[in-house]
mmCIF file of C-alpha atoms in Angstrom:
data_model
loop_
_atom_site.group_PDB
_atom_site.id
_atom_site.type_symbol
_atom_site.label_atom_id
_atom_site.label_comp_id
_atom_site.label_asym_id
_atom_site.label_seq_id
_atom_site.Cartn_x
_atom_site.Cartn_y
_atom_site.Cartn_z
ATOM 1 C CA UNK A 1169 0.000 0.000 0.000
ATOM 2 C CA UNK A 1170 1.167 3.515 -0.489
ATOM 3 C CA UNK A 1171 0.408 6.307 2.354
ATOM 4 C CA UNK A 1172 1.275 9.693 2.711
ATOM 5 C CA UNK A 1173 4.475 10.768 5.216
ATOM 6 C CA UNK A 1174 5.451 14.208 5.662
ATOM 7 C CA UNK A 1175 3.232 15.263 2.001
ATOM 8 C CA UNK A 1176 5.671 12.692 0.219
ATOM 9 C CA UNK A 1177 4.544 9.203 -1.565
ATOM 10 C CA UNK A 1178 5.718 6.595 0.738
ATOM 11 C CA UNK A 1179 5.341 2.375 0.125
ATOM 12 C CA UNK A 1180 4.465 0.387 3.219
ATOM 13 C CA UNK A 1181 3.582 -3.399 3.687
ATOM 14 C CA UNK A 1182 0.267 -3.783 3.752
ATOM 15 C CA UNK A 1183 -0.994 -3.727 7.387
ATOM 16 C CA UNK A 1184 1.766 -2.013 8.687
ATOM 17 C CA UNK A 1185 1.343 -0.529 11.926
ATOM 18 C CA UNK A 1186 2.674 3.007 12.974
ATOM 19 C CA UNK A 1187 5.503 1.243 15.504
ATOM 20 C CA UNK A 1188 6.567 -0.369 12.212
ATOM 21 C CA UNK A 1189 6.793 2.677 10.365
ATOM 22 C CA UNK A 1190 8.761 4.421 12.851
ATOM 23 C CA UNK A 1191 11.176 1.564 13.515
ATOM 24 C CA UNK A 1192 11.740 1.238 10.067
ATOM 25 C CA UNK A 1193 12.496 4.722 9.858
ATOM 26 C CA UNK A 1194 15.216 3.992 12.668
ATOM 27 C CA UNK A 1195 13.211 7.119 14.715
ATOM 28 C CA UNK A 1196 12.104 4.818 17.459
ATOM 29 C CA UNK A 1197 13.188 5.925 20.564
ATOM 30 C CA UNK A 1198 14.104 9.690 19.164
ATOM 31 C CA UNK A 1199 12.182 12.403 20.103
ATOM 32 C CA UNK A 1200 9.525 13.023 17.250
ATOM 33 C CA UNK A 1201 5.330 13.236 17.602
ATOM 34 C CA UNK A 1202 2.875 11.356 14.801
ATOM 35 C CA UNK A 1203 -0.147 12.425 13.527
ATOM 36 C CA UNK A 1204 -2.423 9.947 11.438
ATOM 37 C CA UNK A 1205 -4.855 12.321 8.922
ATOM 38 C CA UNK A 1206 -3.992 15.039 11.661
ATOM 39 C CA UNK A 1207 -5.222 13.229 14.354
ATOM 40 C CA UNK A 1208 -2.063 12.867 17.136
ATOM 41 C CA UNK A 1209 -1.575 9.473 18.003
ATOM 42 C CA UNK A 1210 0.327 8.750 21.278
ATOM 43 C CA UNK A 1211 3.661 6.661 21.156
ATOM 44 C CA UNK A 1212 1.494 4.170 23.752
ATOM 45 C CA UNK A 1213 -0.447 3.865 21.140
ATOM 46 C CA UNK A 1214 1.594 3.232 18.133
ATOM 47 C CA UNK A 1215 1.935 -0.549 18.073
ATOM 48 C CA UNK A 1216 -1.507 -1.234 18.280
ATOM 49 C CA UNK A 1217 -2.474 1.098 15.314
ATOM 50 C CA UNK A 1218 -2.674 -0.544 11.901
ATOM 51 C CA UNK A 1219 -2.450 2.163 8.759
ATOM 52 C CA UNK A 1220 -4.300 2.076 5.780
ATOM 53 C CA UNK A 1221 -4.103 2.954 2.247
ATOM 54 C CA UNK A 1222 -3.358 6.724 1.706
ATOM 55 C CA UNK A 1223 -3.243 7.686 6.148
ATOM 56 C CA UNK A 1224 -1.946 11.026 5.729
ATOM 57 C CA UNK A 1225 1.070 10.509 8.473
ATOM 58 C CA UNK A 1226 3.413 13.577 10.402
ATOM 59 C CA UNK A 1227 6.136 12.804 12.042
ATOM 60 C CA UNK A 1228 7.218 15.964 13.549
ATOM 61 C CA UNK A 1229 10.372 17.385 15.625
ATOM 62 C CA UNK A 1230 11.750 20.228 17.690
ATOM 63 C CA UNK A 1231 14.011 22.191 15.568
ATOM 64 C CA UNK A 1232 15.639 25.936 16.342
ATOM 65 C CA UNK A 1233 12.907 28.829 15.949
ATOM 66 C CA UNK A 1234 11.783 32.329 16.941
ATOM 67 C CA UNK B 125 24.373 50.984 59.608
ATOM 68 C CA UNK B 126 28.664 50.359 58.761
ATOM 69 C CA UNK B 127 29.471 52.028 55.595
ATOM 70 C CA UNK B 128 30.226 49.159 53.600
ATOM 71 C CA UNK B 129 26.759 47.772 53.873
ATOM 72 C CA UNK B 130 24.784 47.790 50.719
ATOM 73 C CA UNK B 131 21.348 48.823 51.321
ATOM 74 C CA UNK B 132 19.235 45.856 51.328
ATOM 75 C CA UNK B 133 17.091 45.900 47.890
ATOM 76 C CA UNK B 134 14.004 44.117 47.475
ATOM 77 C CA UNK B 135 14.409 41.509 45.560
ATOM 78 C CA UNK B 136 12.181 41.294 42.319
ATOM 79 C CA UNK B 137 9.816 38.495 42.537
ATOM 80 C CA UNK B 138 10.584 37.191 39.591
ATOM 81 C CA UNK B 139 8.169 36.296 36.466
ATOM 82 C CA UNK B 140 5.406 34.288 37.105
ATOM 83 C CA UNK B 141 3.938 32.823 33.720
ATOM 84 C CA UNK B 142 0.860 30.271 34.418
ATOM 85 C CA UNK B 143 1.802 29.429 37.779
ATOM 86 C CA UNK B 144 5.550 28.979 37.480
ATOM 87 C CA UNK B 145 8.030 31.165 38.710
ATOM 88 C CA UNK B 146 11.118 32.644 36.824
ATOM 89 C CA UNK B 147 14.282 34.213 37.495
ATOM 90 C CA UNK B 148 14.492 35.501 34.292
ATOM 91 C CA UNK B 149 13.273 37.652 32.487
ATOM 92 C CA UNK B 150 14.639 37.518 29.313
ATOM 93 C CA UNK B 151 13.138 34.434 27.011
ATOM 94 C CA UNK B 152 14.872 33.390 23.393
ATOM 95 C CA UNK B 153 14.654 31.381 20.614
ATOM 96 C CA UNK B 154 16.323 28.892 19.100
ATOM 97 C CA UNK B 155 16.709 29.889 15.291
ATOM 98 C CA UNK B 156 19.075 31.278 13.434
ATOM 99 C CA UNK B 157 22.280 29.819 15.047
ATOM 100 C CA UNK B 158 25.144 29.114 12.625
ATOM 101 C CA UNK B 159 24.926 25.288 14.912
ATOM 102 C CA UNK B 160 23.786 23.655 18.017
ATOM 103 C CA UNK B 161 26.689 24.377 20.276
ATOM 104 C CA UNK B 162 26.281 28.497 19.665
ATOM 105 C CA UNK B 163 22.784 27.982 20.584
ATOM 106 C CA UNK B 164 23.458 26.713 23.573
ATOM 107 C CA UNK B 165 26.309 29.087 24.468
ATOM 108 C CA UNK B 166 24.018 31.885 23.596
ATOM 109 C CA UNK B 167 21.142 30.635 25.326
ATOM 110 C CA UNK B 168 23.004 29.736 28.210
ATOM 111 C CA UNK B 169 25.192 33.611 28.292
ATOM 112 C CA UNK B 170 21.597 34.922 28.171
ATOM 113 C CA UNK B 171 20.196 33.771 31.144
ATOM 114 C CA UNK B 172 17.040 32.674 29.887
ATOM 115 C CA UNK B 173 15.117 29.688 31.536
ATOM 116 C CA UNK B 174 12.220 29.344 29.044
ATOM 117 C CA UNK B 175 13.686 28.548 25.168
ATOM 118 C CA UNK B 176 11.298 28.772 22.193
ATOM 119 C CA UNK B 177 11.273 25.859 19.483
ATOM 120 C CA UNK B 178 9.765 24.951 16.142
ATOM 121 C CA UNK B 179 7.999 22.300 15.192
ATOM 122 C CA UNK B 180 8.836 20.673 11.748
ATOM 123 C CA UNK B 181 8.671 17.792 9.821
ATOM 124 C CA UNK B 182 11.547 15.263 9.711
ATOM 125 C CA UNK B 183 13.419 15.019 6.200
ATOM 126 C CA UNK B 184 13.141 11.494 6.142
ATOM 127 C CA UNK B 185 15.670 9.491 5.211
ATOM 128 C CA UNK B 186 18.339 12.489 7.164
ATOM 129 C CA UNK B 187 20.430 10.883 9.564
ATOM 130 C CA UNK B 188 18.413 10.132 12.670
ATOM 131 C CA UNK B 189 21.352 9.649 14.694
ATOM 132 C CA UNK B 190 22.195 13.796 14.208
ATOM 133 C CA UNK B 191 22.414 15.484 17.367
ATOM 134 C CA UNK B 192 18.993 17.200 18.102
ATOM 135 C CA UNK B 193 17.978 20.935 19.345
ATOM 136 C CA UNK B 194 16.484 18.553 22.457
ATOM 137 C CA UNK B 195 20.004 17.664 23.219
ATOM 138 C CA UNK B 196 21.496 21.037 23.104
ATOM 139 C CA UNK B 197 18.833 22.695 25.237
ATOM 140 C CA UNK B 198 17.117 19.779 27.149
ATOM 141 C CA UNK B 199 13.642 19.971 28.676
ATOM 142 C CA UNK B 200 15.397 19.077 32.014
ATOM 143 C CA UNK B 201 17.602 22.324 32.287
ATOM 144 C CA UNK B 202 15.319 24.181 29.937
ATOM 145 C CA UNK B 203 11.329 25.189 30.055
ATOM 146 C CA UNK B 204 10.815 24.332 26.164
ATOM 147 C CA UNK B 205 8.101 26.855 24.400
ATOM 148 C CA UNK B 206 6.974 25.196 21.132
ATOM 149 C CA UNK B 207 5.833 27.739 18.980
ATOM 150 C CA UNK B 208 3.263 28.077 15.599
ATOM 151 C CA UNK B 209 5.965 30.016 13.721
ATOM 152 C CA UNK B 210 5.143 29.740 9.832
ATOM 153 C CA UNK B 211 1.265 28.839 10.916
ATOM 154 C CA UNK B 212 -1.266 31.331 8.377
ATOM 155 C CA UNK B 213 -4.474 30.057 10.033
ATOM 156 C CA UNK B 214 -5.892 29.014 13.476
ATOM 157 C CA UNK B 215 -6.085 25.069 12.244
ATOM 158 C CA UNK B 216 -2.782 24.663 11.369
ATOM 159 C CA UNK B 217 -1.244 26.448 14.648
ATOM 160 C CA UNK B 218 -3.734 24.397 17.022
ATOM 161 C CA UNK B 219 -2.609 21.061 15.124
ATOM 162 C CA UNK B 220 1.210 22.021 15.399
ATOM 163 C CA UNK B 221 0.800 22.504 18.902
ATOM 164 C CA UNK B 222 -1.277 19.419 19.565
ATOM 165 C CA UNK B 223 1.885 17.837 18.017
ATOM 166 C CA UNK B 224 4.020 19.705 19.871
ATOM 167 C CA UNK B 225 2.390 18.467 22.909
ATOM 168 C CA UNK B 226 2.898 15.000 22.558
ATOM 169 C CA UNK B 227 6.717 15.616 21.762
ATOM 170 C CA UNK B 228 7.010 17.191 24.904
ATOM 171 C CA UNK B 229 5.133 14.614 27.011
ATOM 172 C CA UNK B 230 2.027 16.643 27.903
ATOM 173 C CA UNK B 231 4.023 19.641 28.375
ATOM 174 C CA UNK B 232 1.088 22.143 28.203
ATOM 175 C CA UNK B 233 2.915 25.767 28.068
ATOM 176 C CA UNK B 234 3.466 26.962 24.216
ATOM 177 C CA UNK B 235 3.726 30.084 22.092
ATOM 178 C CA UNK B 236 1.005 30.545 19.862
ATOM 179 C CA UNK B 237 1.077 33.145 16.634
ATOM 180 C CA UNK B 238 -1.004 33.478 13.969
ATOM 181 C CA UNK B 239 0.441 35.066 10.912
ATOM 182 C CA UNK B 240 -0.770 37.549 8.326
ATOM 183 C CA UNK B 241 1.592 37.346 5.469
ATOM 184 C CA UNK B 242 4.914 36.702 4.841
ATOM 185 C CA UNK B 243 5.835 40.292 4.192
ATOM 186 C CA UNK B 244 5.290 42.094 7.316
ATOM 187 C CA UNK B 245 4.518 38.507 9.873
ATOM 188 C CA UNK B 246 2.049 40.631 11.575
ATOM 189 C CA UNK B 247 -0.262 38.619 13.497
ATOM 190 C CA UNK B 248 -3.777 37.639 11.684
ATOM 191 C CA UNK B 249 -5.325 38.639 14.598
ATOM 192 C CA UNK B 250 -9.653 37.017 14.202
ATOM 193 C CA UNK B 251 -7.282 33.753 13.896
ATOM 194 C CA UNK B 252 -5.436 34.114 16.381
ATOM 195 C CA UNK B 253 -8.352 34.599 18.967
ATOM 196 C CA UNK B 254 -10.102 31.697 17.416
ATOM 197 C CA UNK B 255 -6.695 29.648 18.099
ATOM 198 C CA UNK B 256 -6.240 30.824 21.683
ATOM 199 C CA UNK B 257 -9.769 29.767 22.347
ATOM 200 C CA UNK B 258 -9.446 26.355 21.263
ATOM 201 C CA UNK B 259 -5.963 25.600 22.733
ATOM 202 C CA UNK B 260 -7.163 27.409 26.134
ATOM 203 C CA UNK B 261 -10.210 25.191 26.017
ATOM 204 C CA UNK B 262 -7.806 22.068 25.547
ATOM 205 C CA UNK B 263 -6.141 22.619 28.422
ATOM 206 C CA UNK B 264 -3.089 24.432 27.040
ATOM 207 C CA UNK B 265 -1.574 27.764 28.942
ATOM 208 C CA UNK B 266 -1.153 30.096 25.931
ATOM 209 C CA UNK B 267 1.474 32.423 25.419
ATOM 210 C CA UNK B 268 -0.063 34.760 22.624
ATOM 211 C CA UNK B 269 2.304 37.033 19.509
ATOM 212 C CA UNK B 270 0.073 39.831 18.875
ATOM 213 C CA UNK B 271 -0.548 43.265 17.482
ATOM 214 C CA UNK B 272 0.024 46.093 19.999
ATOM 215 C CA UNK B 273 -3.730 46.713 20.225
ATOM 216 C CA UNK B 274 -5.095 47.298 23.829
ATOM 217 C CA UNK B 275 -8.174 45.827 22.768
ATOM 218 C CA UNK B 276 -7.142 42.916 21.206
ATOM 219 C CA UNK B 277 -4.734 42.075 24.379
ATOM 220 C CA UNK B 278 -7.976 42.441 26.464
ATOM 221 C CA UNK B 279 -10.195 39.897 23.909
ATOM 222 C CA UNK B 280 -7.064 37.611 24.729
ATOM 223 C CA UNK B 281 -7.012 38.214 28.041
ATOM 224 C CA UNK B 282 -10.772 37.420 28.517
ATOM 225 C CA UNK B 283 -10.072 34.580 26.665
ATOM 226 C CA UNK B 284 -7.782 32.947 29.442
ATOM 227 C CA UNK B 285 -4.289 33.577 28.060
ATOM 228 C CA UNK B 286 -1.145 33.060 30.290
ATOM 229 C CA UNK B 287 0.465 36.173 28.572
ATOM 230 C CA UNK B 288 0.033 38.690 26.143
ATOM 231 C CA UNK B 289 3.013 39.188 24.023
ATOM 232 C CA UNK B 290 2.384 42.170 21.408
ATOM 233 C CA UNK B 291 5.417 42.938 19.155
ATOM 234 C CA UNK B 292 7.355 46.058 19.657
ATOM 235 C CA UNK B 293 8.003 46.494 15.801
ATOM 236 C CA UNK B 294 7.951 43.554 13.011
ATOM 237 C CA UNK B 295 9.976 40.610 13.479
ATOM 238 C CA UNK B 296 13.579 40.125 13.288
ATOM 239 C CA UNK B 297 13.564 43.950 11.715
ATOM 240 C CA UNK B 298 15.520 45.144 15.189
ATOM 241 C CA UNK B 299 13.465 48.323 14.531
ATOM 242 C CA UNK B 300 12.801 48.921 18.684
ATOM 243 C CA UNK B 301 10.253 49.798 20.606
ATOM 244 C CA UNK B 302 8.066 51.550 18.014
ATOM 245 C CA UNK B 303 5.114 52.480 19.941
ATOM 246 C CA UNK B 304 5.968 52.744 23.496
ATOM 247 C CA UNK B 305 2.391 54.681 24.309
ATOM 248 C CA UNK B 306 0.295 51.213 22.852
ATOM 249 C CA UNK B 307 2.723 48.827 24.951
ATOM 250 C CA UNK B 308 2.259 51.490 27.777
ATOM 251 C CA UNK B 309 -1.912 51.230 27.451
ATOM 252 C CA UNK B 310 -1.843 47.558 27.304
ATOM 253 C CA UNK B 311 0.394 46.960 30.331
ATOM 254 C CA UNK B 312 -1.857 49.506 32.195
ATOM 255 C CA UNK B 313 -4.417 47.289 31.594
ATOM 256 C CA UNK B 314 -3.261 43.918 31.683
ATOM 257 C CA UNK B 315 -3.737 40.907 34.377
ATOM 258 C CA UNK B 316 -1.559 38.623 32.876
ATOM 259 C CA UNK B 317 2.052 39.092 32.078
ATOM 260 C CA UNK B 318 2.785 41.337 28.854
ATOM 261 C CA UNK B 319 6.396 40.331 26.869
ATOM 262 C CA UNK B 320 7.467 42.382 23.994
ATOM 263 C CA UNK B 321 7.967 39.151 21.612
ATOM 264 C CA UNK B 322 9.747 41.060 18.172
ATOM 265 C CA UNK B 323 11.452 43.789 17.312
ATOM 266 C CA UNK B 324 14.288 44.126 19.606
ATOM 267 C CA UNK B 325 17.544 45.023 17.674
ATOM 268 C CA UNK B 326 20.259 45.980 20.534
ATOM 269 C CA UNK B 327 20.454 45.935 23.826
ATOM 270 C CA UNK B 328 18.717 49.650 24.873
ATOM 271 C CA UNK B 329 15.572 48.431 22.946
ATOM 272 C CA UNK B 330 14.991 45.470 25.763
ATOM 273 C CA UNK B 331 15.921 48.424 28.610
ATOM 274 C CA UNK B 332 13.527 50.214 26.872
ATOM 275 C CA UNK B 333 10.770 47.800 26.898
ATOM 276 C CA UNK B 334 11.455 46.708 30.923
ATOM 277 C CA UNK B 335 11.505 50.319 31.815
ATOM 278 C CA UNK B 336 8.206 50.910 30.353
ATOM 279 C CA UNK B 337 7.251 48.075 32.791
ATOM 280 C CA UNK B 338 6.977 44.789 30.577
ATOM 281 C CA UNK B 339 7.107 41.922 32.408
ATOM 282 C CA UNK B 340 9.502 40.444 30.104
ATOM 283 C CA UNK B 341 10.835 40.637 26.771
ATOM 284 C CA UNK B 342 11.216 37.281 23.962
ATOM 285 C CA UNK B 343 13.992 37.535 21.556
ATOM 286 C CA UNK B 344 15.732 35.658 19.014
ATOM 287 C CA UNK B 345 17.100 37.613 15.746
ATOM 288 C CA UNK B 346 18.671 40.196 17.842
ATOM 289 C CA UNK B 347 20.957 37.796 19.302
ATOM 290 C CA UNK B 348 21.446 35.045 16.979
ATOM 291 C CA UNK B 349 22.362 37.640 14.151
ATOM 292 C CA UNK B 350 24.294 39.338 15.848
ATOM 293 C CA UNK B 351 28.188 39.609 14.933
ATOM 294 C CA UNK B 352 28.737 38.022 18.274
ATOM 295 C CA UNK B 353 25.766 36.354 19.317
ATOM 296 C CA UNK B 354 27.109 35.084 22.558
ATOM 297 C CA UNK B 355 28.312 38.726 23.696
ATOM 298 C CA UNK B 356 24.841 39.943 22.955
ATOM 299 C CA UNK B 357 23.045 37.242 24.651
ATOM 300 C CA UNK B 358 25.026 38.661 28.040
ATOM 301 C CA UNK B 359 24.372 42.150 26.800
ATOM 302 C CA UNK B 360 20.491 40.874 26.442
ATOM 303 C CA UNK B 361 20.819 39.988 30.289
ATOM 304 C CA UNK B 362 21.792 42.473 31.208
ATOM 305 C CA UNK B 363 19.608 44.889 29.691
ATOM 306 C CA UNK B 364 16.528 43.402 30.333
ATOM 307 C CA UNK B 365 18.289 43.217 34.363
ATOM 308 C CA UNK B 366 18.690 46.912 34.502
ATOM 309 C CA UNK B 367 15.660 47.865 32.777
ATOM 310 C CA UNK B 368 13.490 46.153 35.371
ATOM 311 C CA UNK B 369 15.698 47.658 38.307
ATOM 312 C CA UNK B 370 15.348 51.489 36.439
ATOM 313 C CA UNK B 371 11.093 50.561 36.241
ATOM 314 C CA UNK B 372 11.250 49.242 40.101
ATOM 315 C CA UNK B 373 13.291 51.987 40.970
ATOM 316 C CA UNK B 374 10.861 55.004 39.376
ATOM 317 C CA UNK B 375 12.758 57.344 37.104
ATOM 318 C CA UNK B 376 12.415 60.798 37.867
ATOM 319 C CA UNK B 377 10.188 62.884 35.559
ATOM 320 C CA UNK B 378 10.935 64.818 32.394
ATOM 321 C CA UNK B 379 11.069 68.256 32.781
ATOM 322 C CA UNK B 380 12.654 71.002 30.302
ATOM 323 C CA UNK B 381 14.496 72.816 32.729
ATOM 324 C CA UNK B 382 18.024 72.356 34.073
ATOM 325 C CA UNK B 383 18.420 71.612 38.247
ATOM 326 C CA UNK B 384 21.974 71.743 39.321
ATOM 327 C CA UNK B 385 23.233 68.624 41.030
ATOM 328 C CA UNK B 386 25.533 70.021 43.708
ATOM 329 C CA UNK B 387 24.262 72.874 46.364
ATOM 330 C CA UNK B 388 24.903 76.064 45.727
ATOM 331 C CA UNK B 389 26.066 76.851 49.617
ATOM 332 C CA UNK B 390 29.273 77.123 50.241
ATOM 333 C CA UNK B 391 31.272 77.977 46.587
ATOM 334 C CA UNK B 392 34.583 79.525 46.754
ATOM 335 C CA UNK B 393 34.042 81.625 43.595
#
């Protein structure tokens, strides 16, 4: 399946949870936030939460700013 | 009394922002810095205890192992103020900071602003209200960038901000304190803490703004562009120090007439 991370095309496995998304990302354990279709989704809660076809997904970070 | 004795001053009670006291005065950002170690040497020359951050999107696929802003200024030595910077609307600045929350593990203190355009950043002020509502309803104390209105503070204020924070001229212009008689009216006013967040180019601007009885002043451009951004973070200190001690201390008034400072008695001519 192909969903959407950070506005940019991005292939998954089908049924691919968010936990495996982020580990495969090697982000697990950093500190970053995800959104699924702009709905924030607690780390707690990232194993248990499958994706689907075209999930719009954020993963966000603290960078420097005003 | 001996001499030598300093007078005992009262000791300002520091800034109290949603319940939480600080020291400082003087809050920064983050941007700007040529890397992560002058960030932290800035931000730790200034003084400041609360640090402003963005919130961005990863570039996937960039080494994750990089060191991160959350390294150089941790949440343990530093209170972290996510900001909306770059947000043209009230969904996108409440969604950033919902993010933002989860990042910082429920951490509920953050710097909204609402911009107008990318020309002048002025705050877009009907979203910016509708923002602060929302996020104030969710639980979040709100730290608001707005115009120097008196009016539009007070909407804020009703609205259950933790601060008002109008700018003193447009951001990262280091044009000053523009309109000291609209800061003056909404401090007047005010029953939550009012920071001049923009505008400050040098180090008399942030006197400036203290003496006129801000409760504190946010920065980042003035520093972090400065030739050397680590002197001016100290200068920053300081200026924001003796700008609050000149406001506790009650300057004398302005008067167009000359008053000699030693006595007339006693002259040999």
């Amino acid at each position: 399946m192909q969903i959407e991370l950070n506005g940019k095309p991005h292939p998954l496995p089908d049924g691919a949870t968010l936990d495996q998304l982020i580990a495969g990302l090697s982000l697990a354990g950093k500190a970053v936030a995800v959104a699924v279709n702009r709905q924030v989704v607690p780390s707690a809660q990232w194993p248990a939460r499958a994706l689907a076809e075209a999930d719009k997904v954020d993963v966000v970070r603290a960078i420097g700013g005003g | 009394m001996n001499m030598n004795d300093a007078p005992l001053l009262i000791e300002d009670k520091g800034l109290t922002i949603a319940g939480k006291t600080y020291r400082s005065r003087l809050l920064v950002g983050s941007g700007k810095y040529k890397d992560l170690d002058e960030t932290r040497a800035a931000t730790v020359a200034s003084g400041a205890e609360i640090i402003t951050v963005a919130i961005r999107r990863v570039n996937i696929g960039q080494d994750p192992n990089a060191p991160s802003l959350l390294d150089a200024v941790p949440p343990s030595e530093f209170t972290i103020l996510p900001n909306t910077a770059g947000c043209y609307n009230a969904a996108d600045a409440v969604y950033t900071l919902q993010l933002a929350r989860e990042l910082l593990g429920g951490h509920k203190l953050v710097k909204l602003e609402v911009l107008g355009d990318e020309k002048t950043l002025f705050p877009n002020m009907p979203e910016t209200l509708k923002a602060a509502e929302t996020l104030v309803k969710d639980g979040f104390d709100v730290m608001v960038y707005c115009s120097d209105d008196p009016i539009q503070a007070r909407m804020l204020e009703d609205l259950g901000v933790a601060a008002v924070m109008p700018l003193a001229s447009l951001i990262g212009s280091g044009m000053g304190i523009l309109n000291p008689w609209n800061l003056s009216l909404i401090i007047e006013q005010a029953r939550v803490p009012v920071l001049v967040d923009a505008g400050v180019g040098t180090a008399s601007d942030a006197a400036i703004a203290m003496e006129l009885g801000c409760d504190g002043v946010l920065m980042n451009t003035a520093i972090a562009g400065a030739r050397d951004p680590i002197r001016m973070a100290r200068a920053m200190k300081l200026a924001v120090e003796a700008g609050r001690e000149a406001f506790l201390a009650g300057r004398i008034p302005r008067k167009f007439a000359a008053s000699p400072s030693s006595p007339m008695a006693g002259r040999v001519a």
